Coordinates of C-alpha atoms in Angstrom, one line a residue:
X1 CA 47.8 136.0 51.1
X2 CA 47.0 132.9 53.0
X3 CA 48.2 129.8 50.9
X4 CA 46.2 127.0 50.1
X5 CA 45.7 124.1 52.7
X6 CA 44.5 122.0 49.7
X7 CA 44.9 120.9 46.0
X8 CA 42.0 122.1 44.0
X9 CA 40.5 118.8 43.5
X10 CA 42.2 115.8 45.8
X11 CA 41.9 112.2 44.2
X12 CA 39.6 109.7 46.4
X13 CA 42.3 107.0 46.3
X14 CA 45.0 109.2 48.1
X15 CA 42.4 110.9 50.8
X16 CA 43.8 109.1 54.3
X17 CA 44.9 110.0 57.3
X18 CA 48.4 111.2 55.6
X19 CA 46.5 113.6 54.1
X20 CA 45.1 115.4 57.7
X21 CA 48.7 115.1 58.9
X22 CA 50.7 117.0 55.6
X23 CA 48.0 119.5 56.0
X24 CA 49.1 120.2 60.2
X25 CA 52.7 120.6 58.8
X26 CA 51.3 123.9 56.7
X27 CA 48.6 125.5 59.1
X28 CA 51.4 126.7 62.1
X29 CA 53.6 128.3 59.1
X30 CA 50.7 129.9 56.9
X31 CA 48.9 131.6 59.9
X32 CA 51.6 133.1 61.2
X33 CA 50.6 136.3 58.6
X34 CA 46.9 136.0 58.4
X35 CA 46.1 138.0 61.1
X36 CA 47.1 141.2 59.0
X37 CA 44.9 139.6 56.2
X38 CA 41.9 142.1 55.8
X39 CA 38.5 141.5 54.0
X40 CA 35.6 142.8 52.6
X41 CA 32.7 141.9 50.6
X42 CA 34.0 142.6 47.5
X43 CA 37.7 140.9 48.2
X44 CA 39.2 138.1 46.5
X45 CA 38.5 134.8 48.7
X46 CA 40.7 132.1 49.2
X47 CA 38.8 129.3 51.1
X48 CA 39.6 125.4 51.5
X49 CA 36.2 123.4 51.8
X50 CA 35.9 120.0 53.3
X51 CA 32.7 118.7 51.2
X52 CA 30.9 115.3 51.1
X53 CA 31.3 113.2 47.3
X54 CA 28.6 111.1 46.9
X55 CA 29.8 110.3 43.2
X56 CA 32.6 107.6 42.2
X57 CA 35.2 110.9 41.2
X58 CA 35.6 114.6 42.5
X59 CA 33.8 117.2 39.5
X60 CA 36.7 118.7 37.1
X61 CA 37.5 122.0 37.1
X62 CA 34.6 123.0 34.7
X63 CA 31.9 124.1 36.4
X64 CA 34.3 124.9 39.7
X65 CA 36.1 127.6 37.3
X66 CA 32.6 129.2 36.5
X67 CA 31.3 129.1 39.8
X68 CA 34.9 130.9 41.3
X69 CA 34.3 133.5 38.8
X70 CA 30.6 134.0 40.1
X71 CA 31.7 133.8 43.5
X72 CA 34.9 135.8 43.5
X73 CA 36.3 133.0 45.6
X74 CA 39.5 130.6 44.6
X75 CA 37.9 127.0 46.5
X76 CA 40.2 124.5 47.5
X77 CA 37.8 121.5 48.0
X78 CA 38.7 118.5 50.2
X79 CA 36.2 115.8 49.0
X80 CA 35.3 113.1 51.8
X81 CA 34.0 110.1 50.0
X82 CA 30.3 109.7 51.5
X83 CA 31.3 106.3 52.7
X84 CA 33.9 107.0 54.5
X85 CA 32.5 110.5 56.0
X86 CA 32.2 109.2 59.8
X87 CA 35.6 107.9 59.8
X88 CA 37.0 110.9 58.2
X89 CA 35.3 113.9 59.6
X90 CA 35.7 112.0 63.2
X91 CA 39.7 111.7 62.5
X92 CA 39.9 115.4 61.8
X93 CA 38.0 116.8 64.4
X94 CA 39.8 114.4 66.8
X95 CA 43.0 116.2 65.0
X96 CA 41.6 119.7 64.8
X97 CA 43.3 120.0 61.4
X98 CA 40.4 121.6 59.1
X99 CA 39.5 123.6 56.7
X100 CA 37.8 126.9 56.3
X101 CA 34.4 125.4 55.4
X102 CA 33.5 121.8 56.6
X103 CA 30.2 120.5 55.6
X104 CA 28.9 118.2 59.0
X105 CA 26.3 116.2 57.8
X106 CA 26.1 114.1 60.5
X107 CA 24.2 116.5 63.7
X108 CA 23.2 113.1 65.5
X109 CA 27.0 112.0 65.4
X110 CA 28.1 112.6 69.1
X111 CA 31.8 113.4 67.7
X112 CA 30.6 116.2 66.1
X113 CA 27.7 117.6 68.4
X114 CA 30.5 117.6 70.5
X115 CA 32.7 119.6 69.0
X116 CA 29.9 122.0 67.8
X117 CA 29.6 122.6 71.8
X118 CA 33.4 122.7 72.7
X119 CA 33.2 125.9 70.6
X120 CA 35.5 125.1 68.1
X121 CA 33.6 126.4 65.5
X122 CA 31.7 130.0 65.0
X123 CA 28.3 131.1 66.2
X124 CA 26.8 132.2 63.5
X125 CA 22.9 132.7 63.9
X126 CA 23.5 137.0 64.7
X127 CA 24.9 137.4 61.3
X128 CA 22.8 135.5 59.3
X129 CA 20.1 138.5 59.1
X130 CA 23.1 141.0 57.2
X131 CA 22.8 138.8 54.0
X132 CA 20.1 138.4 51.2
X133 CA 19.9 134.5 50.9
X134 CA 20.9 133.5 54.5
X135 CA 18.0 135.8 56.2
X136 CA 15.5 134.0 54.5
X137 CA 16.5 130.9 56.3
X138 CA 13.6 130.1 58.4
X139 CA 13.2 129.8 62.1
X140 CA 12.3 126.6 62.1
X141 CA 15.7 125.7 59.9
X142 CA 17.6 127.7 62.6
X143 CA 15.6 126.2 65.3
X144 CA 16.1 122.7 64.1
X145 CA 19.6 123.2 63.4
X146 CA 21.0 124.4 66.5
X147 CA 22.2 123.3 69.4
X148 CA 21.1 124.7 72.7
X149 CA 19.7 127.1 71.4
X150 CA 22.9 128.1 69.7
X151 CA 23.5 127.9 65.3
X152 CA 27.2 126.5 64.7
X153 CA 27.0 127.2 61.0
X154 CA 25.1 127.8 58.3
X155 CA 22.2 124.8 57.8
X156 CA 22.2 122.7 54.1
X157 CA 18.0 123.9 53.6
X158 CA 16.8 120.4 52.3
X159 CA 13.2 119.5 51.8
X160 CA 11.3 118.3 55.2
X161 CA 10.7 114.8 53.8
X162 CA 12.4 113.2 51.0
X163 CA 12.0 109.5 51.1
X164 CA 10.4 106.8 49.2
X165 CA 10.2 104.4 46.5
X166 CA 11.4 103.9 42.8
X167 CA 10.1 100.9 41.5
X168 CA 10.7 99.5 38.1
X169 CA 7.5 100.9 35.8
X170 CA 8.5 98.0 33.3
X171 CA 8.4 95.5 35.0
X172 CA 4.9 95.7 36.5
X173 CA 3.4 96.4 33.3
X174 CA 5.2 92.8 32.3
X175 CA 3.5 90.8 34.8
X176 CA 0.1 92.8 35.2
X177 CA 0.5 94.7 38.3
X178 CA -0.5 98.0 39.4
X179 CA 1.4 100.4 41.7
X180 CA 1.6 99.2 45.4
X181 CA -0.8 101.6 47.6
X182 CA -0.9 99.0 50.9
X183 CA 2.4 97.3 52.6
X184 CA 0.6 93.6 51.5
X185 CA 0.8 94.9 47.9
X186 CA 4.4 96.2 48.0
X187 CA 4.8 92.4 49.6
X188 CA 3.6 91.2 46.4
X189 CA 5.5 93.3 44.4
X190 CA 8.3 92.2 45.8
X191 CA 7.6 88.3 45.6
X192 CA 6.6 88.9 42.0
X193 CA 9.7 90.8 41.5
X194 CA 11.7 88.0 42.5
X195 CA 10.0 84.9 41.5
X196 CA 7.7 86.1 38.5
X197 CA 10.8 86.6 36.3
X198 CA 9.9 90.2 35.5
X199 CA 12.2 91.0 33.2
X200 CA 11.4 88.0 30.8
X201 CA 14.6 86.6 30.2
X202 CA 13.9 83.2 32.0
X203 CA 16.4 83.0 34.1
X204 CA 15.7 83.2 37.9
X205 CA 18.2 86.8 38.4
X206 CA 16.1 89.2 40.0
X207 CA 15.5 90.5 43.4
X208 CA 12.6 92.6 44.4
X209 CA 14.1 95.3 47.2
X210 CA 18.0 96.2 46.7
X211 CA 19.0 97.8 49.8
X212 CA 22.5 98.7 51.4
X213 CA 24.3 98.4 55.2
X214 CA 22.5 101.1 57.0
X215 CA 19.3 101.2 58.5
X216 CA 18.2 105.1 57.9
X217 CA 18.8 105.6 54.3
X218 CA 18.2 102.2 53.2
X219 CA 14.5 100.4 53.1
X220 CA 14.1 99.8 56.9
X221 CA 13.3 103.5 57.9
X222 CA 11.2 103.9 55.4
X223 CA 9.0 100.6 56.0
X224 CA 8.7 101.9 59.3
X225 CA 7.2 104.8 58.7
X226 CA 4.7 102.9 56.8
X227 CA 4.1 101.2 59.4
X228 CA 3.7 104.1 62.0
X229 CA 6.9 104.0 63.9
X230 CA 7.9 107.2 65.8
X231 CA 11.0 109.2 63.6
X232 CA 13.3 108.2 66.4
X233 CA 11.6 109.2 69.5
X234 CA 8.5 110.0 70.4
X235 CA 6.8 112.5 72.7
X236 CA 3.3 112.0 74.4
X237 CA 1.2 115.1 75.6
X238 CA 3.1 114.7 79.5
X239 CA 6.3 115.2 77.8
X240 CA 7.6 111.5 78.2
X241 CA 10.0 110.3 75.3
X242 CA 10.0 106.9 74.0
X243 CA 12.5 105.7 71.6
X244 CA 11.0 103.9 68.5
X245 CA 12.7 100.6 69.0
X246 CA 10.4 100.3 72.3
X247 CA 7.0 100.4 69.7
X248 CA 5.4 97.4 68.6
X249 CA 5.5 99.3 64.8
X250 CA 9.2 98.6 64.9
X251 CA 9.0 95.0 66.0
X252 CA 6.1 94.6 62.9
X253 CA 8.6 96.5 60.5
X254 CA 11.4 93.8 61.5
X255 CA 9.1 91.0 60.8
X256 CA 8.0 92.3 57.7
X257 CA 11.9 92.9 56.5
X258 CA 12.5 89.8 57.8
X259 CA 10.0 87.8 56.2
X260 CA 10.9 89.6 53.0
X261 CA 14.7 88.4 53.7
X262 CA 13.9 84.8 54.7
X263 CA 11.9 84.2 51.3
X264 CA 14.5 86.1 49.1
X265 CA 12.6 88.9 48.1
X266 CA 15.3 91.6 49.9
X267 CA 18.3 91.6 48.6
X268 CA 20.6 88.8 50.7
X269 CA 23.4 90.7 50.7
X270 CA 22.2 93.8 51.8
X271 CA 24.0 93.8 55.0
X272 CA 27.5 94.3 53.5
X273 CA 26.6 96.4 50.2
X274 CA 27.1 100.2 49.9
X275 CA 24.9 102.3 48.5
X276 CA 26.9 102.7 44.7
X277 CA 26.7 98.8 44.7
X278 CA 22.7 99.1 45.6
X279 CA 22.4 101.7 42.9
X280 CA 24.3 99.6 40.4
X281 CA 22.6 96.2 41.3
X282 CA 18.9 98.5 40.3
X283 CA 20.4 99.8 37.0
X284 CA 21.7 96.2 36.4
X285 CA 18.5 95.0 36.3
X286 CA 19.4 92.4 39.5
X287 CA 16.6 94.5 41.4
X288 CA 13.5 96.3 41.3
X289 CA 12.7 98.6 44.2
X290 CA 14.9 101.4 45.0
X291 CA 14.4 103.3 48.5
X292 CA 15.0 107.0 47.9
X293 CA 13.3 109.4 45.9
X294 CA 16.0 111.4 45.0
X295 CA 18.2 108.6 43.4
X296 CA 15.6 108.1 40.7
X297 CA 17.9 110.9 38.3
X298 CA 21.6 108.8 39.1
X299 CA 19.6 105.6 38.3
X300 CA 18.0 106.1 34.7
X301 CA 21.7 107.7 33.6
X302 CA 23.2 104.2 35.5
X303 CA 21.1 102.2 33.2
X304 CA 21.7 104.5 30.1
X305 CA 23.7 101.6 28.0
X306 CA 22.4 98.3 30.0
X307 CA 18.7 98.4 30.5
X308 CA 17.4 100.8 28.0
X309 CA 13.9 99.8 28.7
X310 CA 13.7 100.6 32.5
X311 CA 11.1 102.9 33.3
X312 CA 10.8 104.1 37.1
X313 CA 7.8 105.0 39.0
X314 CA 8.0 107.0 42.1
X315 CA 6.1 105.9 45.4
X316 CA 5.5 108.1 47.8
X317 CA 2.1 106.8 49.5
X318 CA 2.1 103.8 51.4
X319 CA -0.7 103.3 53.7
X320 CA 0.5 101.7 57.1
X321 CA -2.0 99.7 59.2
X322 CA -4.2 102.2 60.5
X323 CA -5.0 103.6 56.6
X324 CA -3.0 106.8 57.0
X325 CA 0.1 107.8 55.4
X326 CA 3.3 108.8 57.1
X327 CA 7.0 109.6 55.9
X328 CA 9.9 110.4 58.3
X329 CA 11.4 113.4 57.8
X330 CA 14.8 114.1 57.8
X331 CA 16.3 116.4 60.5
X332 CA 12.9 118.6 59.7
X333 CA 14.7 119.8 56.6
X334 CA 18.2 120.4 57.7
X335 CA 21.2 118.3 55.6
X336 CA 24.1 119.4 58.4
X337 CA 26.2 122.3 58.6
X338 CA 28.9 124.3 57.1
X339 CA 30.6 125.0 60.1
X340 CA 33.9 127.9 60.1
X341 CA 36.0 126.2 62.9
X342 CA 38.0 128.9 64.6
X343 CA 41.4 127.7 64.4
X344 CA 40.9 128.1 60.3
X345 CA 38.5 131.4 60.6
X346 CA 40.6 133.5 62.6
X347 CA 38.5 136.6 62.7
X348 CA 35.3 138.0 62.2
X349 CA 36.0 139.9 59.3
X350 CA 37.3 136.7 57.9
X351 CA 34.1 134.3 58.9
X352 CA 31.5 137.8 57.1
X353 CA 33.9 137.1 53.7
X354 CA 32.8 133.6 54.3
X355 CA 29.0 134.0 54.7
X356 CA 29.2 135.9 51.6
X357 CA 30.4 133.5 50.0
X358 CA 27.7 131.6 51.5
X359 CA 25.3 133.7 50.4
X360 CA 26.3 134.0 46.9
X361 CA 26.4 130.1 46.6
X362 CA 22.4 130.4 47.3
X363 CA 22.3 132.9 44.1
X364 CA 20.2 131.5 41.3
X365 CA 23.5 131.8 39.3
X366 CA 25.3 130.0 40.9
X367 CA 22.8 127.4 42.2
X368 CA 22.3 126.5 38.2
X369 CA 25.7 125.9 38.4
X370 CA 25.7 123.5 40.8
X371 CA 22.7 122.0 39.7
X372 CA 22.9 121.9 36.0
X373 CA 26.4 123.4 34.8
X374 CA 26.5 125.6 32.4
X375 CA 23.7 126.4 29.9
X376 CA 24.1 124.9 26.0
X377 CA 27.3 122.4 27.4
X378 CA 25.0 120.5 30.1
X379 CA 21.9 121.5 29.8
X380 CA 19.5 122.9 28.0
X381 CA 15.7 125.0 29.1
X382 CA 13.2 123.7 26.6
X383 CA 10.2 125.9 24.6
X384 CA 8.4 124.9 27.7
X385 CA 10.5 126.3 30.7
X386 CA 11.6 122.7 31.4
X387 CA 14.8 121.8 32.6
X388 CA 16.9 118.9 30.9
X389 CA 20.2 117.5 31.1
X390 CA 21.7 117.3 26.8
X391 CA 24.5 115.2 28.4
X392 CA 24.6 112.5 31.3
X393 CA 27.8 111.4 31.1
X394 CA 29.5 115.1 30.9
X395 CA 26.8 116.3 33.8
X396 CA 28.4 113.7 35.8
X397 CA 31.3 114.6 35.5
X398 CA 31.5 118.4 35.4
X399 CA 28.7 118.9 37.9
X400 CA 26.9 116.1 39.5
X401 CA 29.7 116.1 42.7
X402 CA 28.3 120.0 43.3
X403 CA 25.0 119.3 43.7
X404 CA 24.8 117.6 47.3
X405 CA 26.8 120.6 48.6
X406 CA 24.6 123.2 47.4
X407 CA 23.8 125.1 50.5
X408 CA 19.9 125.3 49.9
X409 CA 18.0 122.9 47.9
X410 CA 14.8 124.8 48.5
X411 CA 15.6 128.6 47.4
X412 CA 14.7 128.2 43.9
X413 CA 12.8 125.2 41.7
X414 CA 12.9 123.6 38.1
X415 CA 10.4 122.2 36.0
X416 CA 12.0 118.8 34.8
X417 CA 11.8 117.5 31.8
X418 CA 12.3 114.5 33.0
X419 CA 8.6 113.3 34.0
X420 CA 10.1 110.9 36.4
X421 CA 12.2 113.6 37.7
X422 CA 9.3 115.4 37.8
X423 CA 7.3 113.7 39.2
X424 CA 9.4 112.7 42.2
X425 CA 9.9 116.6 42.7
X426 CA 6.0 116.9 43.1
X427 CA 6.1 113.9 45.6
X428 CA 9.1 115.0 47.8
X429 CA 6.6 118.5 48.1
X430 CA 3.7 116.4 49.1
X431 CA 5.5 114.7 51.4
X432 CA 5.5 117.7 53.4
X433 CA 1.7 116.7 54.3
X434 CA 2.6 113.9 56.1
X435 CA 5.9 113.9 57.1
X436 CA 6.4 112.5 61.2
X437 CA 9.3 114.8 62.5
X438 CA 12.2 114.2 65.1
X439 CA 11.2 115.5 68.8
X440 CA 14.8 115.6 69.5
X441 CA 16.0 117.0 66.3
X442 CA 16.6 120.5 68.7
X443 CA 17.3 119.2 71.7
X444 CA 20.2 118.0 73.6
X445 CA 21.5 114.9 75.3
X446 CA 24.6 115.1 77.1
X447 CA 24.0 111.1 76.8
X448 CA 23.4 111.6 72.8
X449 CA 26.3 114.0 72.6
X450 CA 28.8 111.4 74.2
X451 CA 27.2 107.9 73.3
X452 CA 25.1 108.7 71.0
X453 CA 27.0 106.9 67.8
X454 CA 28.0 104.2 70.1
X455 CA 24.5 103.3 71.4
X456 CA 23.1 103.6 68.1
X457 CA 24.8 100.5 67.0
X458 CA 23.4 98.3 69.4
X459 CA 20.1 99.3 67.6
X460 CA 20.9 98.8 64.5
X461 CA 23.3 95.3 64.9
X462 CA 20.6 93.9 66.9
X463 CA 18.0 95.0 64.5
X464 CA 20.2 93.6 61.4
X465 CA 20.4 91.0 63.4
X466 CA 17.1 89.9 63.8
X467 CA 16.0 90.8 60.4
X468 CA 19.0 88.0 58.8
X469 CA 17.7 85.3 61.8
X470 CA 20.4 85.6 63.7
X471 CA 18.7 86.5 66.7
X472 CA 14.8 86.1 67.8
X473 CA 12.5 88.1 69.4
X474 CA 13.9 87.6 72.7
X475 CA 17.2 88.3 71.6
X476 CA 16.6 91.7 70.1
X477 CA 14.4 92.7 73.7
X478 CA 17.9 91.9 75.4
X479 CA 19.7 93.8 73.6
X480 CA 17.5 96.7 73.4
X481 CA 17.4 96.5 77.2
X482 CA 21.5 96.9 77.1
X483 CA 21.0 100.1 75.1
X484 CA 19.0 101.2 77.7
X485 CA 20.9 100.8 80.8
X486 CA 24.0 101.5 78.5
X487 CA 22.4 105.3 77.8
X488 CA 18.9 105.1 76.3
X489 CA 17.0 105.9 79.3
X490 CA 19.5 108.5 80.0
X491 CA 18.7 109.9 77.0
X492 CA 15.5 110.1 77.1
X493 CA 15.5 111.7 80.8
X494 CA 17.7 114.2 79.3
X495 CA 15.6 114.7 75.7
X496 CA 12.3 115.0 78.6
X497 CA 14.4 117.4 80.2
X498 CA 15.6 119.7 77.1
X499 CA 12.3 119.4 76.0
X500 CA 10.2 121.0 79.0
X501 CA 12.4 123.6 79.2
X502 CA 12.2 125.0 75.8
X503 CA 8.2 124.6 76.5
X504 CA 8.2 127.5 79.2

């Protein structure tokens, strides 16, 4: 029996780079007699799983016990804080010590498009077909998902569009507003957030947008959309890419951001705050708007003890300039991959156990499991069919660390009892109306593969930049023409190039 390559639940604090290099001691010795090792559907699995934490602590062993038993697996996770998940997965596919299962979340990053392409890990796409839950993947999640026409592992199914905004309920009702439906009256929610003291306590504490050190997942993507910007590139009828940072929408969502920052309205410190520090800043009651849909849940329990009284709307519609609504959408509803890297995975017998396993991750069961936890201790389905959580603080610790690596988010749907849950879950669906897709999300760079992560921050310094003052209008052009001669119109010969071909 193959021995495990991990503990069953490693503590953030000690995951460094020791860690990959205790792990390279063990794989020479315990391969040496897997090759005898045979497996069928109905085996006993052991499987080590590097998975992404996007919660303070790993789960215990709670849930992880209940969904071994469902699975017929013993799972050895590696959690990778979120954070931390470039600098992490980079390291260890630079080291090519890795574990049976490695969720890549990251398909723009060139390290690992790279490495999808050495062949380092498994082709997966003619197997997919042979198993209940992974042949109902679509084509358009395979299509999106692979990489020259080839599937390196088995895609996280996530809605097409998921972005938006949570804005405090409460504290528009307190100073007489309605919800923003234009970007001049999310403006003035914002100012009135900040200066109208919205929360009542007289004091002069409270920001209108919270927002964190990236550009994609914090409030600048999502303003841009508003404002009509291409989802990265886009493609005109001749076939001829144009990256979005060369559209005047991108310059008017900088100014915007930037006139929010320069009054105080965004958060001034948004350029060196994570995410659990934007999150925490919102349940604190130092903020008001919250970018992200799906946070709306990990906020109200935040809160639970501090700001009883918050109540949170979901936004969804913005109308940009030309009266229309857009959303970017991410990866056309494809979270990454869990990839079976071939050094781990030694045979095909090995990588079909796997995909079972896969597979019965996707069972309803299971995907309660991951979801909820376990029926009666977490939660509870009410007279009405609704879902609800009987205890945030056990959820979160039990089972809120499964949910992002549930391998399908789409396969099966609650009714929460939440209303705000709720409701966000309706919006996330109609987003799907209006949701601007990523040209290049199938398509290949040899540019992007090799650059890609290097030339991306030259966007988003300069942009940062410019946003905080730093640099003006001139400025930002400069720089945006380095990123071109540095790769970007490489890239986008190359993306023009991909992208005829897959046309004939």
């Amino acid at each position: 029996m193959k021995k495990k390559k991990f503990f069953k639940i490693i503590a953030v604090n000690v995951l460094v780079a020791s860690q990959l290099l205790l792990a390279a001691c063990g794989n020479n010795s315990e391969k040496a007699g897997s090759d005898s090792k045979e497996y069928s559907s109905d085996s006993k699995l052991e499987v080590s799983w590097t998975a992404m934490l996007h919660t303070p602590s790993p789960p215990t062993d709670v849930v992880l016990n209940k969904i071994e038993e469902a699975t017929n697996a013993d799972i050895n996770f590696n959690w990778v804080p979120d954070a931390s998940k470039e600098e992490r997965i980079t390291a260890a596919l630079a080291s090519g010590e890795l574990s049976d299962i490695v969720s890549l979340t990251m398909l723009t990053n060139s390290s690992v498009r790279q490495s999808l392409k050495s062949g380092m890990f498994w082709e997966v796409e003619k197997y997919l077909d042979d198993y209940d839950n992974l042949k109902q993947i679509s084509e358009e999640i395979r299509s999106a998902a692979s990489i020259d026409g080839k599937l390196y592992g088995v895609p996280f199914q996530k809605d097409l569009a998921r972005s938006g905004l949570l804005l405090r309920k409460d504290w528009l009702d307190n100073l007489g507003l309605k919800v923003p439906t234009t970007l001049d009256e999310l403006y003035e929610v914002a100012r009135a957030f900040t200066e109208d003291d919205p929360d009542g306590n007289g004091k002069d504490d409270t920001v209108g947008f919270g927002d964190r050190n990236e550009l994609r997942y914090g409030s600048f993507k999502t303003l841009s959309s508003y404002f009509g910007t291409p989802n990265g590139w886009a493609v005109d009828e001749n076939g001829t890419f144009t990256h979005e940072v060369e559209t005047q929408a991108y310059k008017d969502t900088m100014n915007y951001s930037r006139k929010l920052y320069e009054n105080g309205y965004l958060d001034k410190d948004f350029a060196v705050t994570a995410k659990n520090d934007q999150m925490d800043k919102f349940a604190q009651g130092k903020t008001g708007i919250f970018t992200g849909l799906v946070g709306v849940t990990g906020l109200l329990n935040l809160a639970e003890g501090i700001q009883e009284e918050m109540e949170i709307v979901p936004v969804n519609k913005i109308k940009g300039p030309d009266g229309k609504h857009h959303i970017w959408s991410e990866n056309s509803g494809v979270g990454g991959l869990l990839a079976f890297p071939k050094t781990e995975v030694e045979s095909e017998a090995e990588l079909k156990r796997i995909l079972q396993f896969i597979n019965d991750l996707i069972d309803e069961e299971v995907f309660m499991l991951m979801t909820g936890g376990i029926e009666g201790t977490h939660y509870e389905i009410d007279e009405n069919g609704a879902f609800q959580i009987i205890d945030n603080e056990l959820w979160q610790k039990d089972v809120q660390p499964f949910s992002s690596s549930r391998p399908s988010e789409i396969t099966h749907s609650l009714i929460d009892a939440n209303p705000a849950k709720q409701q966000v879950n309706e919006l996330i669906e109609e987003n799907a109306e209006f949701a601007v897709l990523d040209p290049t999300v199938p398509l290949d760079s040899q540019t992007a593969s090799e650059r890609g992560t290097e030339l991306e921050k030259i966007i988003i310094d300069a942009t940062i930049k410019y946003i905080m003052g730093e640099i003006d209008e001139k400025g930002f052009d400069a720089e945006v023409e380095k990123w071109k001669k540095s790769g970007g119109d490489a890239m986008a010969q190359e993306f023009e190039e991909a992208y005829k071909k897959a046309q004939k």
